[in-house]
PDB file of C-alpha atoms in Angstrom:
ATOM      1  CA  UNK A 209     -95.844  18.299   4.626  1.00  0.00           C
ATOM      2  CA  UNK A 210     -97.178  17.936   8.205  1.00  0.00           C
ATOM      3  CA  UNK A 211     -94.576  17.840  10.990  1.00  0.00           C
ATOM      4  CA  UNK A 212     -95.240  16.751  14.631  1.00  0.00           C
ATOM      5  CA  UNK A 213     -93.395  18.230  17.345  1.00  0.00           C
ATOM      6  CA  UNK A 214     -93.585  16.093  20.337  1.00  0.00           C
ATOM      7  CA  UNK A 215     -91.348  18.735  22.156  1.00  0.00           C
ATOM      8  CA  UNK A 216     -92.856  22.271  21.597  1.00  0.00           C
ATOM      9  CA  UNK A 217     -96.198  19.970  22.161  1.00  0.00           C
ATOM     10  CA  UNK A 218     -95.766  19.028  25.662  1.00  0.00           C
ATOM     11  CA  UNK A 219     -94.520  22.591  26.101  1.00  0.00           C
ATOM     12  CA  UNK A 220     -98.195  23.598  24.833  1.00  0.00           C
ATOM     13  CA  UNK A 221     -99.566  20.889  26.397  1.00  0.00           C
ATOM     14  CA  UNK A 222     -98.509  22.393  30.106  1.00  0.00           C
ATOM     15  CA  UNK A 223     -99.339  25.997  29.242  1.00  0.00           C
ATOM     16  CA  UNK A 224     -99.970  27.308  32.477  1.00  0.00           C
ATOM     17  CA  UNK A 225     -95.788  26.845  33.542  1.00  0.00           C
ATOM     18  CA  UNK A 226     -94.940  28.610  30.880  1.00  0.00           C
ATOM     19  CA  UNK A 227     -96.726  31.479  30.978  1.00  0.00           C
ATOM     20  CA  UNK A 228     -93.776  33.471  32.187  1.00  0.00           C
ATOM     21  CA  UNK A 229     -91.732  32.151  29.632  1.00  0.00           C
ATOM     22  CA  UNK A 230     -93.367  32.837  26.142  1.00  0.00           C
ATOM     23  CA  UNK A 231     -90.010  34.527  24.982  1.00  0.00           C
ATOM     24  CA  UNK A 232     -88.235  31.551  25.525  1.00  0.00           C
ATOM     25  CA  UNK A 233     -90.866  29.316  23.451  1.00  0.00           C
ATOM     26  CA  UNK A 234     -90.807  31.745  20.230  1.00  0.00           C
ATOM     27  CA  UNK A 235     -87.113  31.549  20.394  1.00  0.00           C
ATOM     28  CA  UNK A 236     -87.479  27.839  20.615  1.00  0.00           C
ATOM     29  CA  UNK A 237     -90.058  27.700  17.651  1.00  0.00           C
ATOM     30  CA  UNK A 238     -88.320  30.475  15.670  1.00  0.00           C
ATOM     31  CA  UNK A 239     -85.540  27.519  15.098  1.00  0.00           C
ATOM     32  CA  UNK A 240     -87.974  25.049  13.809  1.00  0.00           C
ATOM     33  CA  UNK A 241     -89.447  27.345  11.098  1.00  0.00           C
ATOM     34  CA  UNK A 242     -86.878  26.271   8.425  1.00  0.00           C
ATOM     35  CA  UNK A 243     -87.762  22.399   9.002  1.00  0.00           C
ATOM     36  CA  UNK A 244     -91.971  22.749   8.868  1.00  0.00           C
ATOM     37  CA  UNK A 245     -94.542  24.319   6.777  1.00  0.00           C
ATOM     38  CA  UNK A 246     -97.637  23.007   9.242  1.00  0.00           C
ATOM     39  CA  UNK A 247     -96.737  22.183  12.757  1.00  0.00           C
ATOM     40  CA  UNK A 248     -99.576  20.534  15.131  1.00  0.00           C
ATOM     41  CA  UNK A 249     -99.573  21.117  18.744  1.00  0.00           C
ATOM     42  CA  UNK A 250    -102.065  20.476  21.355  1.00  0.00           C
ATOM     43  CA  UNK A 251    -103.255  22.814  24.325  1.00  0.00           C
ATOM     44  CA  UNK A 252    -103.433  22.057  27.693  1.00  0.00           C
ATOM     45  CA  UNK A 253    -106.570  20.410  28.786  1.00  0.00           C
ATOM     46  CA  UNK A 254    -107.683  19.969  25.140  1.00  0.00           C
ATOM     47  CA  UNK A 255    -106.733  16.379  23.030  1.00  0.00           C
ATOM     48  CA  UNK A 256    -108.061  18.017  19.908  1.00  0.00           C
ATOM     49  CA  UNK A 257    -104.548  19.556  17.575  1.00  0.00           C
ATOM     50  CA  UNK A 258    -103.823  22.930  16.304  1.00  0.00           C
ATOM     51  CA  UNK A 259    -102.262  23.591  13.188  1.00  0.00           C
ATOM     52  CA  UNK A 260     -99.935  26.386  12.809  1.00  0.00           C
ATOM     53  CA  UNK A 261     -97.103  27.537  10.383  1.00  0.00           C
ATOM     54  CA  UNK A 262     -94.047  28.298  12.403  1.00  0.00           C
ATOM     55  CA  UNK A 263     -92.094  30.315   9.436  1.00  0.00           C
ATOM     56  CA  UNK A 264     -95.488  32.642   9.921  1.00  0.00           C
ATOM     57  CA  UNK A 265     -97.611  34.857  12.286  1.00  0.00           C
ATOM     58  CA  UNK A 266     -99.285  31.916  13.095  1.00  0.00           C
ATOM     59  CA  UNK A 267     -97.770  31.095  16.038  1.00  0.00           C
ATOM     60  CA  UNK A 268     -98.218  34.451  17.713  1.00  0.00           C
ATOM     61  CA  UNK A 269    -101.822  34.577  16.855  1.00  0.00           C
ATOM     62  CA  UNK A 270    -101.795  31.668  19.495  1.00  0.00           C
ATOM     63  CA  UNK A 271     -99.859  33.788  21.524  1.00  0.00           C
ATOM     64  CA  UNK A 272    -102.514  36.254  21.407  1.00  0.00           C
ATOM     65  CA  UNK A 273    -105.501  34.082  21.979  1.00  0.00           C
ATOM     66  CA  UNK A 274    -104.155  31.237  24.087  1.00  0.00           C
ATOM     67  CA  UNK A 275    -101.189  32.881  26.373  1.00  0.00           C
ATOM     68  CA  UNK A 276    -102.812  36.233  26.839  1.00  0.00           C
ATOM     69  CA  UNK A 277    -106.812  35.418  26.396  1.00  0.00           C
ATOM     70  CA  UNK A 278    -107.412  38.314  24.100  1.00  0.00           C
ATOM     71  CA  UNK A 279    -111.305  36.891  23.401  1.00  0.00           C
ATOM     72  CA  UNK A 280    -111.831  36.749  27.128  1.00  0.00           C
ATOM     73  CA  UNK A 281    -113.472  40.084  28.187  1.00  0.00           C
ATOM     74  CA  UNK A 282    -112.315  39.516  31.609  1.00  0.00           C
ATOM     75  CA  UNK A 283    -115.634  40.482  33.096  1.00  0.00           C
ATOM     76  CA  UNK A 284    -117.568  38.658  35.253  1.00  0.00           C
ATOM     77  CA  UNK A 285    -120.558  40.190  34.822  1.00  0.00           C
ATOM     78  CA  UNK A 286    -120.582  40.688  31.243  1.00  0.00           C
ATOM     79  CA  UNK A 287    -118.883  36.509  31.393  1.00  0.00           C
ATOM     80  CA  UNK A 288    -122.116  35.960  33.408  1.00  0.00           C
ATOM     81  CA  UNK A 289    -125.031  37.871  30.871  1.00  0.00           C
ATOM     82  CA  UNK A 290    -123.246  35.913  27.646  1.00  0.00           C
ATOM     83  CA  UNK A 291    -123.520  32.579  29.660  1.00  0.00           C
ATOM     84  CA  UNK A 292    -127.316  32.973  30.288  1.00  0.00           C
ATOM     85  CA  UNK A 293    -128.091  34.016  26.876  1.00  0.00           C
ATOM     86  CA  UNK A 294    -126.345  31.419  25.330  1.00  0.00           C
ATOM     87  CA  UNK A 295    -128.151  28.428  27.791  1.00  0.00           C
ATOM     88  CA  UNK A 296    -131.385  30.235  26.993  1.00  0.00           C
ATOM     89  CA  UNK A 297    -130.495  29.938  23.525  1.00  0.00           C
ATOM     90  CA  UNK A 298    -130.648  26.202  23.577  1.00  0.00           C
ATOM     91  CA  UNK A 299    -133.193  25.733  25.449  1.00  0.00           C
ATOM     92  CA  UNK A 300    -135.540  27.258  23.266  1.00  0.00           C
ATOM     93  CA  UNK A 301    -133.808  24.409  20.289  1.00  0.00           C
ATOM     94  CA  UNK A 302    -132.131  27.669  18.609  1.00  0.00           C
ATOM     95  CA  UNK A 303    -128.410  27.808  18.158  1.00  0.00           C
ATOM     96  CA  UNK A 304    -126.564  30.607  18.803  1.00  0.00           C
ATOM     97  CA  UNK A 305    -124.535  32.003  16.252  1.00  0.00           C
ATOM     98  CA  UNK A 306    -120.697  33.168  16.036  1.00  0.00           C
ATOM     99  CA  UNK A 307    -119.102  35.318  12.870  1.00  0.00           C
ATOM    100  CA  UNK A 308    -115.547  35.184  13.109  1.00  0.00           C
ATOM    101  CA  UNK A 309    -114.959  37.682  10.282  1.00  0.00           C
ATOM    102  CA  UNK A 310    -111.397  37.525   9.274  1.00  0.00           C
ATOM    103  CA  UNK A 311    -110.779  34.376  10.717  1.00  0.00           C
ATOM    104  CA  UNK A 312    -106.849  33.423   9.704  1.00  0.00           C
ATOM    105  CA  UNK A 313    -106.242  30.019  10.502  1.00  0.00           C
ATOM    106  CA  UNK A 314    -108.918  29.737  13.042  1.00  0.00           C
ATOM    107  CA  UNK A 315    -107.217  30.895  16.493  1.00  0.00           C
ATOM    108  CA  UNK A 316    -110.138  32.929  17.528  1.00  0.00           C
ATOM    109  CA  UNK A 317    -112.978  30.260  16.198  1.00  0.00           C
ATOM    110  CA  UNK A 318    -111.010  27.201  18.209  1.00  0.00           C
ATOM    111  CA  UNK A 319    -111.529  29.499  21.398  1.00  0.00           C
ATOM    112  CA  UNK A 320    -114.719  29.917  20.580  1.00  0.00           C
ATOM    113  CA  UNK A 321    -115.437  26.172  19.744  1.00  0.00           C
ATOM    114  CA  UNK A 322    -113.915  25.730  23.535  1.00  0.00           C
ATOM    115  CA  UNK A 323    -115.662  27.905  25.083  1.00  0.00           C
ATOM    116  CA  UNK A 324    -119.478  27.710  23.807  1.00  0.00           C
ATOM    117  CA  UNK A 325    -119.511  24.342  22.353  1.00  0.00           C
ATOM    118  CA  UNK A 326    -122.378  24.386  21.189  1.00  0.00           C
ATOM    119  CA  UNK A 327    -123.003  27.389  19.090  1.00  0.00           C
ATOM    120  CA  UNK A 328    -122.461  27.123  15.432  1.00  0.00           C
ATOM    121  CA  UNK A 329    -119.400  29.408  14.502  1.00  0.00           C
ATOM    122  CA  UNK A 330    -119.209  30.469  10.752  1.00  0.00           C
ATOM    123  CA  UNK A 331    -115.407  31.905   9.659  1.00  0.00           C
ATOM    124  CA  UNK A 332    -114.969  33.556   7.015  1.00  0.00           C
ATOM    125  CA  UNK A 333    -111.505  33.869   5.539  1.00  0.00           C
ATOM    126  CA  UNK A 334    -110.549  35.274   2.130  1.00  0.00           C
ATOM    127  CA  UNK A 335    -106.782  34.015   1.665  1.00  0.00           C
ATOM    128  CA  UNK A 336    -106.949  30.684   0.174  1.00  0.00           C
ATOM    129  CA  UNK A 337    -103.062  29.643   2.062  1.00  0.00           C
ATOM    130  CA  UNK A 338    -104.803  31.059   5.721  1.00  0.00           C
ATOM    131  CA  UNK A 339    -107.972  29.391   4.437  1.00  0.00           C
ATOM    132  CA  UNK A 340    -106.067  25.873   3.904  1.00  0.00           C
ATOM    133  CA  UNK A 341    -105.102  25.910   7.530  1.00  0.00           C
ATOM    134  CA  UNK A 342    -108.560  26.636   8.773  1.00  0.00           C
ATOM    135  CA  UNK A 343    -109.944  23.820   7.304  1.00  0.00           C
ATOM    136  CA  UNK A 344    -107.024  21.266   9.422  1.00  0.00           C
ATOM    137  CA  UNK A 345    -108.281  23.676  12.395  1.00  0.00           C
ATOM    138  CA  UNK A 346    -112.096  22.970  11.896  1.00  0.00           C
ATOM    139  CA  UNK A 347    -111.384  19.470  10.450  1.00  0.00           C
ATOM    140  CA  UNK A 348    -111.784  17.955  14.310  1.00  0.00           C
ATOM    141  CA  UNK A 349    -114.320  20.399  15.326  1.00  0.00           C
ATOM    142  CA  UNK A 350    -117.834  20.113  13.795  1.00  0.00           C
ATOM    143  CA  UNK A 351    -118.940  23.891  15.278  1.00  0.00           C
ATOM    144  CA  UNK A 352    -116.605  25.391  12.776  1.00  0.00           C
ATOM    145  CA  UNK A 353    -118.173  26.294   9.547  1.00  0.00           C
ATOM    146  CA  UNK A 354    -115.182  27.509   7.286  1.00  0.00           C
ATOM    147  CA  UNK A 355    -115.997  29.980   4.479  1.00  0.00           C
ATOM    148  CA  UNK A 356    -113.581  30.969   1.427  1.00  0.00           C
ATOM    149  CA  UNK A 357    -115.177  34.492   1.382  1.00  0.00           C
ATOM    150  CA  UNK A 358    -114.312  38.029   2.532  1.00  0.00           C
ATOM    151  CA  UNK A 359    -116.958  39.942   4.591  1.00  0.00           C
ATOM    152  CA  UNK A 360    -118.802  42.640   3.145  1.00  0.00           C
ATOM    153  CA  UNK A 361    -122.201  44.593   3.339  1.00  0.00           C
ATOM    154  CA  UNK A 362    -122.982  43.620  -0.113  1.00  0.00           C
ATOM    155  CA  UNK A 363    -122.504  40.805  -2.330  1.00  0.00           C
ATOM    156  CA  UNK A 364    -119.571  41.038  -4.934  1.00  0.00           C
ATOM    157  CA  UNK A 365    -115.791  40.529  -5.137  1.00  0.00           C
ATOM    158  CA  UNK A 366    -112.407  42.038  -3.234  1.00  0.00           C
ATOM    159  CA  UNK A 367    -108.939  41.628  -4.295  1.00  0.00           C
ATOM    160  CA  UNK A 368    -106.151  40.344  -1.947  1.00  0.00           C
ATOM    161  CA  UNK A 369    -103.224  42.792  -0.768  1.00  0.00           C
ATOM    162  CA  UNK A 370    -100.198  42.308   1.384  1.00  0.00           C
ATOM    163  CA  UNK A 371     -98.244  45.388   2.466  1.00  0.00           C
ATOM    164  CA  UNK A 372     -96.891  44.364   5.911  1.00  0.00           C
ATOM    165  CA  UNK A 373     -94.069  42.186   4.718  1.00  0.00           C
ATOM    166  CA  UNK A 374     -96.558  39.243   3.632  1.00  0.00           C
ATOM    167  CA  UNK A 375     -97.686  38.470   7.568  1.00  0.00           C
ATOM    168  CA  UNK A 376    -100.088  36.270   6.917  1.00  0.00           C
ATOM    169  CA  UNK A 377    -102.649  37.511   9.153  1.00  0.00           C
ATOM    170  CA  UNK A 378    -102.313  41.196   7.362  1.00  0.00           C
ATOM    171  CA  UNK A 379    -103.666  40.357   4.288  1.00  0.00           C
ATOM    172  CA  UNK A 380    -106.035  43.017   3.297  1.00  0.00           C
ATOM    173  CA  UNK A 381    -109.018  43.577   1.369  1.00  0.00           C
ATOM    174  CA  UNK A 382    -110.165  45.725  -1.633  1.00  0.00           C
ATOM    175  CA  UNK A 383    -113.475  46.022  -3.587  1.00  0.00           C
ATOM    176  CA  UNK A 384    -112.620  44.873  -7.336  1.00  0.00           C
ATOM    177  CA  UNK A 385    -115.056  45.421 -10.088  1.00  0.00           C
ATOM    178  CA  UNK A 386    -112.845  42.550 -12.559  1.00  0.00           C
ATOM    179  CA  UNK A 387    -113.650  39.642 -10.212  1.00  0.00           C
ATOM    180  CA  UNK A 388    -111.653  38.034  -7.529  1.00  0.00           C
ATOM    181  CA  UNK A 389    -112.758  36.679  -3.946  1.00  0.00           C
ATOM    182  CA  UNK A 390    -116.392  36.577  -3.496  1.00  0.00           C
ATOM    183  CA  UNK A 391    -117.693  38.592  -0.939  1.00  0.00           C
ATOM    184  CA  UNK A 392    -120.723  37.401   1.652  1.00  0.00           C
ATOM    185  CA  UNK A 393    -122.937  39.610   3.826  1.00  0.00           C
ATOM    186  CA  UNK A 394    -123.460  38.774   7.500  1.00  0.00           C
ATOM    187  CA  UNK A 395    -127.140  38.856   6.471  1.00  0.00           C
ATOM    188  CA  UNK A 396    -126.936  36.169   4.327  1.00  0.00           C
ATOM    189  CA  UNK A 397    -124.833  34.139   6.897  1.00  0.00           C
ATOM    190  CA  UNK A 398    -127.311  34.108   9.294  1.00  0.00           C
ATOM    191  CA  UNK A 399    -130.027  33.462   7.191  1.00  0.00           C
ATOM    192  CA  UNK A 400    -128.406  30.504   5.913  1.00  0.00           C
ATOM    193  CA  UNK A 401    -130.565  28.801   8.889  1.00  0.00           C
ATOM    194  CA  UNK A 402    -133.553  29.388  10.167  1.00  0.00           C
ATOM    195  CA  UNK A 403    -132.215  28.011  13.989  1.00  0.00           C
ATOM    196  CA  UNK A 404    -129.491  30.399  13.789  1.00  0.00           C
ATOM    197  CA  UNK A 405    -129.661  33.641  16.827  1.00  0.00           C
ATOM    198  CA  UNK A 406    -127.083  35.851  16.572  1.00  0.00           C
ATOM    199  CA  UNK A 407    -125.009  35.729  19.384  1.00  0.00           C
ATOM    200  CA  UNK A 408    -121.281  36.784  18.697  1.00  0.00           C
ATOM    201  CA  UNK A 409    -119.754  38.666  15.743  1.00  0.00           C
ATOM    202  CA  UNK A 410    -116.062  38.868  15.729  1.00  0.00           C
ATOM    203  CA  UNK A 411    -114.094  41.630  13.411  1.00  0.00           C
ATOM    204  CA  UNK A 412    -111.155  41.753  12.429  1.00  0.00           C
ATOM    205  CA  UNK A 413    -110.517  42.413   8.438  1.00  0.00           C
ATOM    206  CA  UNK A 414    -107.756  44.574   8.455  1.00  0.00           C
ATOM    207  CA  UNK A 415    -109.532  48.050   7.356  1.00  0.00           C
ATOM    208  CA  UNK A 416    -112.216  46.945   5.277  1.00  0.00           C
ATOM    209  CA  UNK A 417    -114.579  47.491   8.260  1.00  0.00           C
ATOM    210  CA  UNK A 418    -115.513  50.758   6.938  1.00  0.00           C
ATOM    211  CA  UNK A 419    -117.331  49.076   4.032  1.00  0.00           C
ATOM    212  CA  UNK A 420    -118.505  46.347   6.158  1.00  0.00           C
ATOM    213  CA  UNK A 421    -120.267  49.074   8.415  1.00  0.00           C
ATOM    214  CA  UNK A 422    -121.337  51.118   5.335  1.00  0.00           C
ATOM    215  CA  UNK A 423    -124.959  49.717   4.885  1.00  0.00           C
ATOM    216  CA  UNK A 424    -126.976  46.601   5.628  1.00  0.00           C
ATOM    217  CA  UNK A 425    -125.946  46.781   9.257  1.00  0.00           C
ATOM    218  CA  UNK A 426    -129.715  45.732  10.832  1.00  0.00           C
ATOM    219  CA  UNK A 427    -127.835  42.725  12.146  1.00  0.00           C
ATOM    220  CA  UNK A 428    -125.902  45.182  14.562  1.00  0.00           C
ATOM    221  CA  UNK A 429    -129.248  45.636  16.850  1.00  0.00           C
ATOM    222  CA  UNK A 430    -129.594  41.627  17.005  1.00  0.00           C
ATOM    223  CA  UNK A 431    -126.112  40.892  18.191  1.00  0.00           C
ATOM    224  CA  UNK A 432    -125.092  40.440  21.725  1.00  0.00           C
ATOM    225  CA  UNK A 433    -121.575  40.943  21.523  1.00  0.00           C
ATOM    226  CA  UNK A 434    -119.717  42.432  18.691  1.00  0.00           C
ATOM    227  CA  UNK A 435    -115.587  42.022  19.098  1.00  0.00           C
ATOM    228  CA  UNK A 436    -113.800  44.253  17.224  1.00  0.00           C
ATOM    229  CA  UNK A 437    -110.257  45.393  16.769  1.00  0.00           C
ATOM    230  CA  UNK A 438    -109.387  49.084  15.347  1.00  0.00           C
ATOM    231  CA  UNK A 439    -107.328  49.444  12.412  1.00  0.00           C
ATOM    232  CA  UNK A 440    -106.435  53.003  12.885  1.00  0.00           C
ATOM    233  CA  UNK A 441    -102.951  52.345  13.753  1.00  0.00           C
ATOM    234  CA  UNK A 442    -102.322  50.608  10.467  1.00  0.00           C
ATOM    235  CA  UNK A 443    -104.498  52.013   7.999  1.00  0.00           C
ATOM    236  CA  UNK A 444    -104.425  55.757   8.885  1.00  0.00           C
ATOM    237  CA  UNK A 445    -107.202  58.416   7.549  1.00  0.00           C
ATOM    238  CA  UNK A 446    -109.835  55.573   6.920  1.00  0.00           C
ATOM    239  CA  UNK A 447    -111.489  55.923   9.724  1.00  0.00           C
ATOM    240  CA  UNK A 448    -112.587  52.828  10.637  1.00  0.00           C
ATOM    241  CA  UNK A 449    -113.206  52.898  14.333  1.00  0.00           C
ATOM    242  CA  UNK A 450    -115.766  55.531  13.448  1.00  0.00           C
ATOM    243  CA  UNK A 451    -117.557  53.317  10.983  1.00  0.00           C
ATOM    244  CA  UNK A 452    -117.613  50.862  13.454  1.00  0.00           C
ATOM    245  CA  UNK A 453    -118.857  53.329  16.147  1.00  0.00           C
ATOM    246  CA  UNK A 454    -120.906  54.752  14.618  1.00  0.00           C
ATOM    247  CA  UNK A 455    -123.537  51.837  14.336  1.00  0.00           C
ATOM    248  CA  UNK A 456    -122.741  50.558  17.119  1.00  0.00           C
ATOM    249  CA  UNK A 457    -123.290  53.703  19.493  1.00  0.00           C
ATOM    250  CA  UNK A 458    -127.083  54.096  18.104  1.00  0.00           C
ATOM    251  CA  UNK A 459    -127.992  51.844  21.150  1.00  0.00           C
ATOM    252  CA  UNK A 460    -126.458  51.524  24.642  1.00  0.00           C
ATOM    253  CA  UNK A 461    -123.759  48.411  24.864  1.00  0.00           C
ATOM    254  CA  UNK A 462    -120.787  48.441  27.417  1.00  0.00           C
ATOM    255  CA  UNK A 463    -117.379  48.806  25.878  1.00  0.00           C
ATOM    256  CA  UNK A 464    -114.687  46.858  27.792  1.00  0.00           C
ATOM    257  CA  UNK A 465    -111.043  47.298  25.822  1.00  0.00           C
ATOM    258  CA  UNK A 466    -108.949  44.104  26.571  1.00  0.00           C
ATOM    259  CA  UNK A 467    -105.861  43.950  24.814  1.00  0.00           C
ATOM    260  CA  UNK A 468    -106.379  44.353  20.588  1.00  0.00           C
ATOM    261  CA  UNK A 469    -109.495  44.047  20.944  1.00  0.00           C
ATOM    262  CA  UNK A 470    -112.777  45.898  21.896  1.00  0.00           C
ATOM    263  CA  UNK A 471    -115.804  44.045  23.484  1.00  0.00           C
ATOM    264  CA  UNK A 472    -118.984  45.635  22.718  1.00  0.00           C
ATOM    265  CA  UNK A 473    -122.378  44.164  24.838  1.00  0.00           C
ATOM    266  CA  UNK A 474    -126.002  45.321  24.226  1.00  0.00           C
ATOM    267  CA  UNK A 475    -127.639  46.528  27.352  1.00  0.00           C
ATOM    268  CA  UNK A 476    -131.320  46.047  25.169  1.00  0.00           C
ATOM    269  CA  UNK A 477    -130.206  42.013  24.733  1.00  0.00           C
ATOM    270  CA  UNK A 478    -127.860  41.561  27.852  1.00  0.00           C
ATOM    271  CA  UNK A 479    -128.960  43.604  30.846  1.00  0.00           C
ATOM    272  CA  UNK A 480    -132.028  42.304  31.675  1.00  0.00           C
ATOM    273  CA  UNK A 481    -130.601  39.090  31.968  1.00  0.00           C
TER     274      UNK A 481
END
């Protein structure tokens, strides 16, 4: 059942006054939880909705990429290099292309969607409750390509775990040899169309980035900007910011560490712009 709150809208709606105050809106949306399964709201300067389950970690995803800009590098320079890229992009009638591996209900794709318009963003979501979600998120925004698929280097199926209390954007992934969630490759993805550049790869797929980074990984030297957050604090003794880093740091790229997240950008695709 879809509930509107005109309320916690408005309070959305005028962002910027309450950026001090974010404490006081969870409280405020902590006491709806019990009364809605799927709230939408609506962002300042933006008449398109957002759908988010109070009674989960929806809302703070939002936090995370709305309140505190956790996709925005907060680099000027690097801002600038992305920005050329992309317009060059289109001008030569290609389309530049954003994974948003591990994409929840959509958080990081909608900022995204906002902020290059234009690209085609692909995101890729294994849970089929976070996956429901997505598709209300994407419904009202054509650049969103949802897929009901986990991220992988290889073609086959994961099972779905939940350790951390059933948060719904912890869900995690493990290879299964008995069936399951299909898997896609980011390969495959991007050569799903032949206008497709790679421009933008976002990770976040709670550990299983050491298989993701285990092979296939060509697409690494193509990409721009890979966005990555480190599961080493959750999943100890797996190593994944070394699988990560360790394909990444074959060629130069700036690393700029803004909040969860780490922004990687290829000097051989970016500096000489």
């Amino acid at each position: 059942m879809l509930h509107h709150f005109a309320t916690l809208g408005s309070a959305i709606r005028t962002m910027g006054a309450f950026r001090g105050s974010i404490a006081y809106i969870e409280r405020a949306l902590a006491l709806s939880t019990r009364r809605a399964s799927i709230t939408e709201l609506r962002l300042r300067d933006d008449d398109l909705p957002i759908y988010v389950r109070l009674a989960k970690s929806d809302w703070y995803a939002l936090t995370q990429v709305f309140f505190k800009d956790e996709y925005d590098p907060k680099s000027s320079s690097h801002d600038s290099a992305m920005n050329r890229l992309y317009t060059e992009t289109l001008a030569k009638g290609k389309t530049p292309c954003i994974i948003d591996c591990g994409a929840n209900i959509g958080m990081a794709s909608v900022w995204y969607s906002r902020t290059y318009p234009k690209a085609k963003i692909i995101s890729v979501e294994p849970e089929p409750e976070n996956f429901s979600v997505l598709l209300k998120n994407a419904a009202s925004r054509p650049q969103i390509h949802p897929i009901n698929a986990a991220i992988s280097d290889r073609s086959g199926f994961v099972e779905l775990q939940n350790t951390q209390d059933n948060d719904a954007w912890a869900w995690e992934t493990r290879e299964s040899q008995s069936g399951g969630v299909k898997t896609v490759t980011i390969c495959d993805l991007l050569a799903s169309d032949e206008s497709l550049v790679p421009f933008i790869l976002k990770i976040d797929i709670e550990g299983f980035e050491v298989e993701l980074f285990r092979s296939n990984t060509e697409w690494v030297e193509q990409t721009p900007l890979v966005v990555f957050e480190s599961h080493d604090h959750g999943y100890s003794w797996r190593g994944t910011a070394h699988a990560i880093l360790s394909v990444l740091t074959k060629d130069t790229r700036d690393y700029i560490q803004h909040g969860e997240n780490t922004f990687a950008f290829s000097h051989a695709l970016l500096k000489q712009l």
